[in-house]
Coordinates of C-alpha atoms in Angstrom, one line a residue:
X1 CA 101.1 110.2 98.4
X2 CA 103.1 108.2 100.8
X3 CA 107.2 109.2 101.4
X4 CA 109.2 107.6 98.9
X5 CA 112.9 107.6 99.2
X6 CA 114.9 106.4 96.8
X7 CA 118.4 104.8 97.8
X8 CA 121.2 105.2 95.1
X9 CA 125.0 105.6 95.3
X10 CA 128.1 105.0 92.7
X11 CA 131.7 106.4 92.5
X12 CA 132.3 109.9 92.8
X13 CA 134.6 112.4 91.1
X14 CA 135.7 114.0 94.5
X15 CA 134.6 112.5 98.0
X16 CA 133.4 115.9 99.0
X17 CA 130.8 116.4 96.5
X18 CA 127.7 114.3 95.1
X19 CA 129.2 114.5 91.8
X20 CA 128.9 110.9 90.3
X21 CA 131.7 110.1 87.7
X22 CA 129.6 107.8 85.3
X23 CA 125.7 107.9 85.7
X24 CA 125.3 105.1 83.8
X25 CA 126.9 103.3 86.6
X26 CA 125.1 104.5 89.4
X27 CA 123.6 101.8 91.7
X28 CA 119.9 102.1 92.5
X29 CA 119.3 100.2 95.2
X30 CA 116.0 100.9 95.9
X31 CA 112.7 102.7 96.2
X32 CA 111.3 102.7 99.1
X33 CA 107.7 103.8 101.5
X34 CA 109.6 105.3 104.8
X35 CA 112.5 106.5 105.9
X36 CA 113.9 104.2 108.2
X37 CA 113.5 101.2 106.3
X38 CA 115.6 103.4 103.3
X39 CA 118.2 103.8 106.0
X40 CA 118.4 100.5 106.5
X41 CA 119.3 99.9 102.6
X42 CA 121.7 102.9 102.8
X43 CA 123.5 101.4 105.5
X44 CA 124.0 98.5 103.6
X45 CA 125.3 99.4 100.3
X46 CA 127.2 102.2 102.6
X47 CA 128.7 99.7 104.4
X48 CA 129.6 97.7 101.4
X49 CA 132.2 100.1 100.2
X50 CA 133.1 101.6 103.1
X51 CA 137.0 101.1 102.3
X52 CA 136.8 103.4 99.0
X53 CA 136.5 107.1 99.5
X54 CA 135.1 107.1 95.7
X55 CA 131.9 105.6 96.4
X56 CA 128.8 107.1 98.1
X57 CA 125.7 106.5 98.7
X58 CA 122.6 108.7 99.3
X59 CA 118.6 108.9 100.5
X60 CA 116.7 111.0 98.4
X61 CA 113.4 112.3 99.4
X62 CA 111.4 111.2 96.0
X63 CA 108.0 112.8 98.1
X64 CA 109.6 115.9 97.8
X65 CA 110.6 116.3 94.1
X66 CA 107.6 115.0 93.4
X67 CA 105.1 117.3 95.6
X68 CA 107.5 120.6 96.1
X69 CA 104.2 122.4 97.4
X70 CA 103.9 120.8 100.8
X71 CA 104.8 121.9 103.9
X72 CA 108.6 121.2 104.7
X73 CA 109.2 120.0 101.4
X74 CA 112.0 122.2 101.0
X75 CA 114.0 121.6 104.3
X76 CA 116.3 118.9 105.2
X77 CA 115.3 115.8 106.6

């Protein structure tokens, strides 16, 4: 399986947390095969909505939801 990521963000309900206010809202960006080119998409949107401390954006590793059983697939990237 090759390393998905997934890109998604939308407006928080504290800017410290991950905590999205409305997930019907959230924006998914995108799905995508490496890393690098999901930060790319990250830094995007990020950049975006830089101004409002409500919105956030993450990368999540979709490779390891999906296989849990591999090696490092339960330490950060």
């Amino acid at each position: 399986m090759s390393k998905m990521h997934l890109v998604m963000g939308g407006r928080v309900k504290d800017p410290q947390t991950l905590e999205f206010q409305d997930l019907t809202q959230v924006d998914l960006v995108g799905v995508y095969p490496d890393y690098a080119s999901a930060e790319k998409a990250w830094r995007g949107a990020a950049q975006r909505t830089v101004d409002d401390a409500e919105m956030r954006y993450v990368i999540v590793h979709l490779h390891r939801l999906l296989e849990p059983e591999l090696p490092g697939a339960g330490q950060p990237a």
